[in-house]
């Protein structure tokens, strides 16, 4: 059975570190601790005294002063790893943690998972070709030497960097090394760790290279593991669940995140709030539990994006020049069918195609598979369609040889509606007001990735009111915008009540509008 040696890098909360060590080693695992040399000596001594009698705990032989983005973080990790390899010959896996991490599965589950998956878990993407680095320095992290800490000695960092650039003092990556990048939180097999430590002793040229790269904790182990281990034995992901905000800061988890964390396809999570005492206690008890079933739904990231996005409704980049200067034209009429239930809008639009000569297009700004003619490439992706929306609509008017065009929109696309109403053309909107059962809303959550087939009922019950409010909010926002030429048909209304708004929207005789409204399966889910 797998036995884990945890490599713990920490710098604060000595009582929490002691509890974490005792909890994780109580299940028969091990821990090697590196406590930052910048931290208080008294805190370190407290940890040493509290864990002195625990045979499953060891410490790095040397404490290193660590700084963000520095080689010191890799050096500290190597020191703790070397101590673990020497002290715990029974360890089969080495799992890197921080003091902010906690288990979100049981020890029984973790051991069985590692036993069944004979591979190394580490993010390892090509440094130059991947988009892992979103902003800031990329190749310059490697080809220039970085002797100073960017956060602590900013002037020296950038002065040294600019000096090397002006003089062309670049360097080469070691010839046989392909630099990789990824998260620093890994889980490696014993054989892999021993290979890495042996490589460090033998390849002093590679060690010198990484010592002066910038943020080497994102590249050192990721590069060496990919260099030493066959690709088939590496799973390019971390077993620690972590998320980042829009501002690049790690998302912190609190007491009410317990159910969400358990349903993610990971063994640990970071960062757990220091103040989340209830969450820590529950997760601590969970690690020692047995025969627990974990339904994995893995919707954490999409759910986080959904919830945090509610606070940014309506924010939009400034219009591009092709949006502000382009117009569909005074003589043209744009008909917009707005409905959250896409299948309902598509059925209505299909009846419009059958009974009128109005060209009608489904959700082309929401579904990339929407059939469109070849318009020179502008129609190929959702991003292009949205960015060049007015130009796209002009081309569609021209392609169909018409001055009337019908398009379906999701009610969330308020920015598109505002943009179309700002145009010189005549814009009319038909809102289809549907009824939403709990089952439909939960199905919608699964379709858009907010929930999975195995999401626990308690999570769904908390999510449901938010989704229902979100749907209602979109409808209210549409009405509050006071768009002219806005009509509405309702699922709860009779056919006769829906005839007049349909006839007005489509400029059709009542008889034709009645045929469309009477479509017997129109609102069927």
Coordinates of C-alpha atoms in Angstrom, one line a residue:
X1 CA 0.0 0.0 0.0
X2 CA 1.2 3.5 -0.8
X3 CA 2.7 5.5 2.1
X4 CA 3.3 9.2 1.6
X5 CA 6.1 11.4 2.8
X6 CA 4.8 15.0 2.9
X7 CA 7.2 17.8 2.0
X8 CA 6.0 20.7 4.0
X9 CA 7.2 24.3 3.3
X10 CA 5.9 26.7 5.9
X11 CA 6.7 30.0 7.5
X12 CA 3.9 30.8 10.0
X13 CA 1.2 29.4 12.3
X14 CA 3.4 27.0 14.3
X15 CA 0.4 25.5 16.2
X16 CA -1.4 24.8 12.9
X17 CA 1.8 23.1 11.6
X18 CA 1.9 20.9 14.6
X19 CA -1.7 19.9 14.2
X20 CA -1.2 19.3 10.4
X21 CA 1.8 17.0 11.1
X22 CA 0.1 15.0 13.8
X23 CA -3.0 14.6 11.7
X24 CA -1.3 13.5 8.5
X25 CA 1.2 11.1 10.2
X26 CA -1.5 9.5 12.4
X27 CA -2.6 7.5 9.3
X28 CA 0.9 6.0 9.0
X29 CA 2.4 8.6 6.6
X30 CA 5.4 10.8 7.1
X31 CA 6.4 14.4 7.0
X32 CA 9.5 16.4 6.4
X33 CA 9.3 20.1 7.4
X34 CA 11.2 23.1 6.2
X35 CA 10.3 26.2 8.3
X36 CA 11.5 29.4 6.7
X37 CA 14.6 30.8 8.3
X38 CA 13.1 34.3 8.1
X39 CA 10.4 33.2 10.6
X40 CA 10.7 33.6 14.3
X41 CA 13.2 31.2 16.0
X42 CA 10.7 30.7 18.9
X43 CA 8.1 29.5 16.5
X44 CA 10.5 26.9 15.0
X45 CA 11.5 25.7 18.4
X46 CA 7.8 25.3 19.4
X47 CA 7.3 23.0 16.4
X48 CA 10.5 21.0 17.1
X49 CA 9.5 20.5 20.8
X50 CA 5.9 19.5 20.0
X51 CA 6.9 17.0 17.4
X52 CA 10.1 15.7 19.0
X53 CA 8.5 12.4 20.0
X54 CA 6.8 11.7 16.6
X55 CA 9.0 9.2 14.7
X56 CA 7.2 10.0 11.5
X57 CA 8.3 13.6 11.4
X58 CA 11.7 14.9 10.3
X59 CA 13.1 18.3 9.5
X60 CA 15.3 19.8 6.8
X61 CA 18.9 19.8 8.0
X62 CA 19.3 23.4 7.1
X63 CA 16.8 26.3 7.3
X64 CA 16.9 28.6 4.3
X65 CA 15.7 32.2 4.1
X66 CA 13.0 32.0 1.3
X67 CA 11.9 34.7 -1.0
X68 CA 9.1 34.7 -3.6
X69 CA 10.4 33.9 -7.1
X70 CA 13.9 33.0 -5.8
X71 CA 16.0 29.8 -6.1
X72 CA 15.7 29.7 -2.3
X73 CA 12.2 28.1 -2.6
X74 CA 13.7 25.2 -4.7
X75 CA 16.6 24.9 -2.3
X76 CA 14.3 24.6 0.6
X77 CA 12.2 22.0 -1.2
X78 CA 15.3 19.9 -2.0
X79 CA 16.5 20.1 1.6
X80 CA 13.2 18.8 2.9
X81 CA 13.1 16.1 0.3
X82 CA 16.6 14.9 0.9
X83 CA 15.7 14.6 4.7
X84 CA 12.6 12.7 3.9
X85 CA 14.3 10.2 1.5
X86 CA 16.9 9.5 4.2
X87 CA 14.6 9.3 7.1
X88 CA 11.7 7.3 5.6
X89 CA 12.8 4.4 3.4
X90 CA 9.2 3.0 3.6
X91 CA 7.8 6.1 1.8
X92 CA 6.5 5.3 -1.7
X93 CA 5.4 8.8 -2.7
X94 CA 6.5 12.3 -1.9
X95 CA 3.8 15.0 -1.8
X96 CA 4.6 18.7 -1.6
X97 CA 2.4 20.8 0.6
X98 CA 2.3 24.3 2.2
X99 CA 1.1 25.3 5.6
X100 CA -2.2 26.5 4.0
X101 CA -3.0 23.1 2.5
X102 CA -5.4 20.5 3.9
X103 CA -6.6 17.1 2.8
X104 CA -10.1 17.0 1.1
X105 CA -10.2 13.2 1.0
X106 CA -9.6 10.4 3.5
X107 CA -6.1 8.9 3.9
X108 CA -7.7 5.6 2.9
X109 CA -8.9 7.2 -0.4
X110 CA -5.5 8.9 -1.0
X111 CA -3.5 5.7 -0.5
X112 CA -5.8 3.6 -2.7
X113 CA -5.7 6.3 -5.4
X114 CA -1.9 6.4 -5.5
X115 CA -1.6 2.7 -5.4
X116 CA -3.9 2.4 -8.4
X117 CA -2.2 5.1 -10.4
X118 CA 1.5 4.3 -10.8
X119 CA 2.7 7.6 -12.2
X120 CA 4.0 11.1 -11.2
X121 CA 1.5 13.9 -10.8
X122 CA 3.1 17.2 -11.8
X123 CA 2.1 20.1 -14.1
X124 CA 4.7 20.1 -16.9
X125 CA 4.0 22.3 -20.0
X126 CA 6.4 23.5 -22.5
X127 CA 7.8 26.8 -21.3
X128 CA 7.9 28.6 -24.6
X129 CA 5.0 27.2 -26.6
X130 CA 2.4 26.9 -23.8
X131 CA 0.3 29.8 -22.6
X132 CA 0.8 28.9 -18.9
X133 CA 2.4 32.3 -18.3
X134 CA -0.4 34.8 -18.9
X135 CA 1.4 38.2 -18.3
X136 CA 4.9 39.5 -17.7
X137 CA 8.3 38.1 -18.3
X138 CA 8.6 34.8 -20.3
X139 CA 11.7 33.9 -22.2
X140 CA 13.7 36.5 -20.3
X141 CA 13.2 34.5 -17.1
X142 CA 15.7 32.0 -18.6
X143 CA 18.1 33.8 -20.9
X144 CA 19.1 36.5 -18.4
X145 CA 20.6 36.0 -15.0
X146 CA 18.4 37.1 -12.1
X147 CA 20.5 37.8 -8.9
X148 CA 18.0 40.0 -7.0
X149 CA 14.5 39.5 -5.6
X150 CA 12.0 41.5 -7.7
X151 CA 9.8 42.1 -4.6
X152 CA 12.4 43.0 -2.0
X153 CA 15.0 44.7 -4.2
X154 CA 13.0 45.9 -7.2
X155 CA 15.5 48.6 -8.3
X156 CA 18.4 46.2 -8.3
X157 CA 16.3 43.5 -10.1
X158 CA 15.3 45.7 -13.0
X159 CA 18.6 47.6 -13.2
X160 CA 20.5 44.3 -13.5
X161 CA 18.0 43.0 -16.0
X162 CA 18.1 46.1 -18.3
X163 CA 21.9 46.2 -18.1
X164 CA 22.2 42.6 -19.4
X165 CA 19.6 43.4 -22.2
X166 CA 21.6 46.5 -23.4
X167 CA 24.8 44.6 -23.5
X168 CA 23.3 41.4 -25.0
X169 CA 24.4 39.3 -22.1
X170 CA 22.1 36.4 -22.8
X171 CA 22.8 32.7 -22.1
X172 CA 21.7 29.4 -23.5
X173 CA 19.6 26.8 -21.9
X174 CA 21.6 23.6 -21.3
X175 CA 21.6 21.8 -24.7
X176 CA 19.8 18.6 -23.6
X177 CA 17.2 20.3 -21.4
X178 CA 13.7 21.3 -22.5
X179 CA 12.4 23.8 -19.9
X180 CA 8.9 23.0 -18.7
X181 CA 6.6 25.0 -16.5
X182 CA 3.7 24.3 -14.1
X183 CA 2.4 24.5 -10.5
X184 CA 4.9 23.9 -7.8
X185 CA 2.6 21.5 -6.0
X186 CA 3.5 17.9 -7.0
X187 CA 3.3 14.3 -6.0
X188 CA 6.2 12.1 -7.1
X189 CA 7.0 8.4 -6.7
X190 CA 10.1 7.5 -4.7
X191 CA 12.0 6.3 -7.8
X192 CA 11.4 9.7 -9.5
X193 CA 12.6 11.6 -6.4
X194 CA 15.7 9.6 -6.2
X195 CA 16.4 10.2 -9.8
X196 CA 16.0 14.0 -9.4
X197 CA 18.3 14.1 -6.4
X198 CA 20.9 12.1 -8.3
X199 CA 20.6 14.4 -11.2
X200 CA 21.1 17.4 -8.9
X201 CA 24.4 15.9 -7.7
X202 CA 25.7 15.1 -11.2
X203 CA 24.6 18.0 -13.3
X204 CA 26.1 21.1 -11.7
X205 CA 25.6 23.0 -15.0
X206 CA 21.9 22.6 -14.8
X207 CA 21.9 23.6 -11.1
X208 CA 23.9 26.8 -11.9
X209 CA 21.4 27.6 -14.7
X210 CA 18.3 27.3 -12.5
X211 CA 19.9 29.2 -9.6
X212 CA 19.7 32.4 -11.5
X213 CA 16.4 31.9 -13.4
X214 CA 13.4 33.9 -12.3
X215 CA 10.7 31.9 -10.4
X216 CA 12.4 28.5 -10.6
X217 CA 9.9 26.8 -8.4
X218 CA 7.6 26.8 -11.5
X219 CA 10.2 25.3 -13.7
X220 CA 12.9 23.3 -11.9
X221 CA 11.1 20.1 -10.8
X222 CA 8.7 20.4 -13.8
X223 CA 11.7 20.3 -16.2
X224 CA 13.7 17.6 -14.4
X225 CA 10.8 15.2 -14.0
X226 CA 9.9 15.5 -17.7
X227 CA 13.6 15.0 -18.6
X228 CA 14.0 11.9 -16.4
X229 CA 10.7 10.1 -16.6
X230 CA 8.9 8.7 -19.7
X231 CA 5.9 10.8 -20.7
X232 CA 3.6 7.8 -20.3
X233 CA 4.4 7.8 -16.6
X234 CA 3.6 11.5 -16.0
X235 CA 0.1 12.9 -15.5
X236 CA 0.3 16.6 -16.2
X237 CA -1.8 17.9 -13.3
X238 CA -1.5 18.5 -9.7
X239 CA -3.4 16.6 -7.0
X240 CA -3.8 19.8 -5.0
X241 CA -6.9 21.9 -5.8
X242 CA -6.2 25.6 -6.1
X243 CA -7.8 28.5 -7.9
X244 CA -6.7 32.0 -8.7
X245 CA -8.8 35.2 -8.8
X246 CA -8.9 37.6 -11.8
X247 CA -6.1 39.5 -10.0
X248 CA -3.7 36.5 -9.9
X249 CA -4.2 35.9 -6.2
X250 CA -4.9 32.4 -4.7
X251 CA -8.6 31.9 -3.8
X252 CA -9.0 31.2 -0.1
X253 CA -11.5 28.6 1.2
X254 CA -13.7 29.1 4.2
X255 CA -16.1 27.1 6.4
X256 CA -18.9 27.0 3.9
X257 CA -16.7 25.4 1.2
X258 CA -16.6 22.0 2.7
X259 CA -19.0 20.2 0.3
X260 CA -17.5 21.9 -2.7
X261 CA -14.0 20.8 -1.8
X262 CA -15.0 17.2 -1.2
X263 CA -16.5 16.9 -4.7
X264 CA -13.4 18.0 -6.5
X265 CA -11.1 15.5 -8.2
X266 CA -8.1 16.2 -5.9
X267 CA -6.6 14.9 -2.7
X268 CA -5.7 18.3 -1.1
X269 CA -6.7 21.9 -1.4
X270 CA -5.0 25.3 -0.8
X271 CA -5.5 27.9 0.5
X272 CA -7.5 27.2 3.6
X273 CA -8.2 30.3 5.7
X274 CA -6.4 30.5 9.0
X275 CA -9.7 31.5 10.5
X276 CA -11.7 28.6 9.1
X277 CA -11.6 26.6 12.3
X278 CA -14.7 24.6 11.5
X279 CA -13.5 23.7 8.0
X280 CA -10.1 22.6 9.4
X281 CA -11.7 20.4 12.1
X282 CA -14.1 18.7 9.6
X283 CA -11.3 18.1 7.0
X284 CA -9.0 16.8 9.8
X285 CA -11.7 14.3 10.9
X286 CA -12.2 13.3 7.3
X287 CA -8.6 12.3 6.8
X288 CA -8.8 9.7 9.6
X289 CA -12.2 8.3 8.4
X290 CA -12.8 5.0 6.7
X291 CA -15.2 3.7 4.0
X292 CA -16.2 7.2 2.9
X293 CA -17.6 7.5 -0.6
X294 CA -16.6 10.7 -2.6
X295 CA -19.0 11.6 -5.5
X296 CA -16.7 13.6 -7.8
X297 CA -18.4 16.4 -9.8
X298 CA -15.4 18.7 -10.2
X299 CA -17.4 21.8 -10.9
X300 CA -15.4 24.0 -8.5
X301 CA -13.7 26.3 -11.1
X302 CA -16.8 26.9 -13.2
X303 CA -18.9 27.5 -10.1
X304 CA -16.4 30.0 -8.8
X305 CA -16.4 31.8 -12.1
X306 CA -20.2 31.9 -12.1
X307 CA -20.6 33.2 -8.6
X308 CA -17.8 35.9 -8.7
X309 CA -19.0 37.0 -12.2
X310 CA -22.3 38.1 -10.7
X311 CA -20.6 41.2 -9.3
X312 CA -19.3 42.3 -12.7
X313 CA -22.5 42.4 -14.7
X314 CA -22.5 45.1 -17.3
X315 CA -18.8 45.8 -17.3
X316 CA -17.4 45.8 -20.9
X317 CA -14.4 47.0 -22.8
X318 CA -14.7 50.2 -24.8
X319 CA -16.2 49.6 -28.3
X320 CA -13.7 49.0 -31.0
X321 CA -13.5 51.3 -34.0
X322 CA -15.2 48.8 -36.3
X323 CA -18.1 48.8 -33.8
X324 CA -18.6 52.5 -33.4
X325 CA -18.0 53.5 -37.1
X326 CA -20.0 50.6 -38.7
X327 CA -23.7 50.6 -39.1
X328 CA -26.3 48.2 -40.4
X329 CA -28.1 51.0 -42.1
X330 CA -31.3 53.0 -41.7
X331 CA -33.3 50.9 -44.1
X332 CA -32.6 47.6 -42.3
X333 CA -34.6 45.9 -39.6
X334 CA -33.0 43.6 -37.0
X335 CA -35.3 41.2 -35.2
X336 CA -34.0 39.7 -32.0
X337 CA -35.6 36.7 -30.2
X338 CA -34.4 36.7 -26.6
X339 CA -35.0 33.5 -24.6
X340 CA -33.1 31.6 -21.9
X341 CA -34.5 28.3 -23.1
X342 CA -32.7 28.0 -26.4
X343 CA -34.8 25.0 -27.7
X344 CA -38.0 27.1 -27.3
X345 CA -36.5 30.0 -29.3
X346 CA -35.2 27.6 -32.0
X347 CA -38.7 26.0 -32.4
X348 CA -40.3 29.4 -32.8
X349 CA -37.7 30.5 -35.3
X350 CA -38.1 27.3 -37.3
X351 CA -41.9 28.0 -37.6
X352 CA -41.0 31.5 -38.8
X353 CA -38.8 30.0 -41.5
X354 CA -41.6 27.7 -42.6
X355 CA -44.3 30.4 -42.7
X356 CA -42.4 33.6 -43.8
X357 CA -39.6 34.6 -46.0
X358 CA -37.6 36.2 -43.1
X359 CA -34.1 34.8 -42.9
X360 CA -33.6 33.5 -39.3
X361 CA -30.4 32.4 -37.5
X362 CA -30.2 30.6 -34.2
X363 CA -27.8 31.4 -31.4
X364 CA -24.8 32.3 -33.5
X365 CA -23.2 34.4 -30.7
X366 CA -23.6 31.5 -28.2
X367 CA -23.1 28.3 -30.3
X368 CA -20.2 27.9 -32.5
X369 CA -21.9 25.1 -34.4
X370 CA -24.7 27.4 -35.6
X371 CA -24.9 27.0 -39.5
X372 CA -23.6 30.1 -41.2
X373 CA -22.4 30.8 -44.8
X374 CA -18.7 31.3 -45.5
X375 CA -18.2 35.0 -45.0
X376 CA -14.4 35.1 -45.4
X377 CA -13.6 33.7 -41.9
X378 CA -15.4 36.3 -39.8
X379 CA -17.9 33.7 -38.9
X380 CA -15.5 30.9 -37.8
X381 CA -15.3 31.5 -34.0
X382 CA -17.6 32.9 -31.3
X383 CA -14.9 35.4 -30.5
X384 CA -14.7 36.7 -34.1
X385 CA -18.5 36.9 -34.4
X386 CA -18.9 38.9 -31.2
X387 CA -16.0 41.2 -31.9
X388 CA -17.1 42.0 -35.4
X389 CA -20.8 41.7 -34.8
X390 CA -22.0 44.6 -36.9
X391 CA -19.8 43.7 -39.8
X392 CA -21.1 40.1 -39.5
X393 CA -24.7 41.2 -39.5
X394 CA -24.1 43.5 -42.5
X395 CA -22.6 40.6 -44.5
X396 CA -25.6 38.3 -43.5
X397 CA -28.1 41.0 -44.7
X398 CA -26.2 41.1 -48.0
X399 CA -25.8 37.4 -48.3
X400 CA -29.6 36.8 -47.9
X401 CA -30.4 39.8 -50.1
X402 CA -32.8 41.2 -47.5
X403 CA -33.5 44.2 -45.3
X404 CA -35.0 42.0 -42.5
X405 CA -33.0 39.5 -40.4
X406 CA -34.0 37.5 -37.3
X407 CA -31.4 36.4 -34.8
X408 CA -31.6 34.6 -31.5
X409 CA -29.9 35.9 -28.4
X410 CA -29.4 34.7 -24.8
X411 CA -30.8 37.3 -22.3
X412 CA -27.3 37.4 -20.7
X413 CA -26.0 39.2 -23.8
X414 CA -27.2 42.6 -22.7
X415 CA -24.1 44.3 -24.2
X416 CA -25.0 43.0 -27.6
X417 CA -28.6 44.2 -27.2
X418 CA -27.4 47.6 -26.2
X419 CA -25.0 47.8 -29.1
X420 CA -27.6 46.8 -31.7
X421 CA -30.1 49.3 -30.3
X422 CA -27.4 52.0 -30.6
X423 CA -27.2 51.3 -34.4
X424 CA -29.1 53.3 -37.0
X425 CA -31.2 50.3 -38.1
X426 CA -34.6 49.5 -36.7
X427 CA -34.2 47.0 -33.9
X428 CA -37.1 45.0 -32.5
X429 CA -37.0 42.5 -29.7
X430 CA -39.3 39.6 -28.7
X431 CA -38.7 38.2 -25.2
X432 CA -40.0 34.7 -24.7
X433 CA -41.0 34.4 -21.0
X434 CA -40.6 30.7 -20.0
X435 CA -41.4 28.9 -16.8
X436 CA -38.4 27.2 -15.1
X437 CA -38.8 24.1 -13.0
X438 CA -36.2 23.0 -10.5
X439 CA -35.3 20.1 -12.7
X440 CA -34.8 22.3 -15.7
X441 CA -32.6 24.7 -13.8
X442 CA -30.4 21.8 -12.4
X443 CA -30.2 20.5 -16.0
X444 CA -29.1 23.9 -17.1
X445 CA -26.4 24.0 -14.4
X446 CA -25.1 20.6 -15.6
X447 CA -25.1 21.7 -19.3
X448 CA -23.0 24.9 -18.5
X449 CA -20.6 23.1 -16.1
X450 CA -21.8 24.5 -12.8
X451 CA -22.7 21.1 -11.6
X452 CA -21.9 17.5 -12.6
X453 CA -23.9 14.3 -12.6
X454 CA -22.5 13.4 -9.2
X455 CA -22.7 16.9 -7.5
X456 CA -24.0 16.3 -3.9
X457 CA -27.7 17.2 -3.3
X458 CA -26.7 19.7 -0.6
X459 CA -24.5 21.6 -3.1
X460 CA -27.3 21.6 -5.7
X461 CA -29.8 22.9 -3.1
X462 CA -27.6 25.9 -2.3
X463 CA -26.9 26.5 -6.0
X464 CA -30.5 26.4 -7.2
X465 CA -31.7 29.7 -5.7
X466 CA -28.7 31.5 -7.2
X467 CA -29.4 30.1 -10.7
X468 CA -33.1 31.0 -10.4
X469 CA -32.3 34.5 -9.3
X470 CA -29.8 34.8 -12.1
X471 CA -32.4 33.9 -14.7
X472 CA -34.9 36.3 -13.2
X473 CA -32.2 39.0 -13.0
X474 CA -31.5 38.8 -16.7
X475 CA -35.1 39.2 -17.5
X476 CA -35.6 42.1 -15.2
X477 CA -32.5 43.8 -16.6
X478 CA -33.9 43.5 -20.1
X479 CA -37.1 45.2 -19.0
X480 CA -35.3 47.8 -17.0
X481 CA -33.3 48.8 -20.1
X482 CA -36.4 50.3 -21.6
X483 CA -35.6 49.2 -25.1
X484 CA -38.1 50.5 -27.7
X485 CA -40.0 48.0 -29.8
X486 CA -39.9 45.3 -27.0
X487 CA -42.7 42.8 -27.0
X488 CA -43.2 39.6 -25.0
X489 CA -44.9 36.2 -25.3
X490 CA -45.4 34.1 -22.3
X491 CA -45.5 30.3 -21.7
X492 CA -48.3 30.9 -19.2
X493 CA -50.4 32.9 -21.7
X494 CA -53.0 31.5 -24.1
X495 CA -52.3 31.2 -27.8
X496 CA -54.7 34.1 -28.5
X497 CA -52.8 36.3 -25.9
X498 CA -49.5 35.6 -27.7
X499 CA -50.8 36.4 -31.2
X500 CA -50.8 40.2 -30.9
X501 CA -47.2 40.6 -29.7
X502 CA -46.0 38.0 -32.4
X503 CA -47.8 39.8 -35.1
X504 CA -46.4 43.2 -34.0
X505 CA -42.9 41.8 -33.7
X506 CA -42.8 40.1 -37.1
X507 CA -45.1 42.6 -38.9
X508 CA -47.4 39.6 -39.9
X509 CA -51.1 39.2 -40.3
X510 CA -52.8 37.8 -37.2
X511 CA -53.6 34.5 -39.0
X512 CA -49.9 33.8 -39.7
X513 CA -48.9 34.9 -36.2
X514 CA -51.6 32.5 -34.8
X515 CA -50.1 29.6 -36.7
X516 CA -46.7 30.3 -35.1
X517 CA -48.2 30.8 -31.6
X518 CA -50.2 27.6 -31.8
X519 CA -47.2 25.4 -32.3
X520 CA -48.2 22.6 -30.0
X521 CA -44.7 21.6 -28.8
X522 CA -43.3 25.2 -28.6
X523 CA -42.7 25.2 -24.8
X524 CA -42.2 21.5 -24.2
X525 CA -39.0 20.7 -22.2

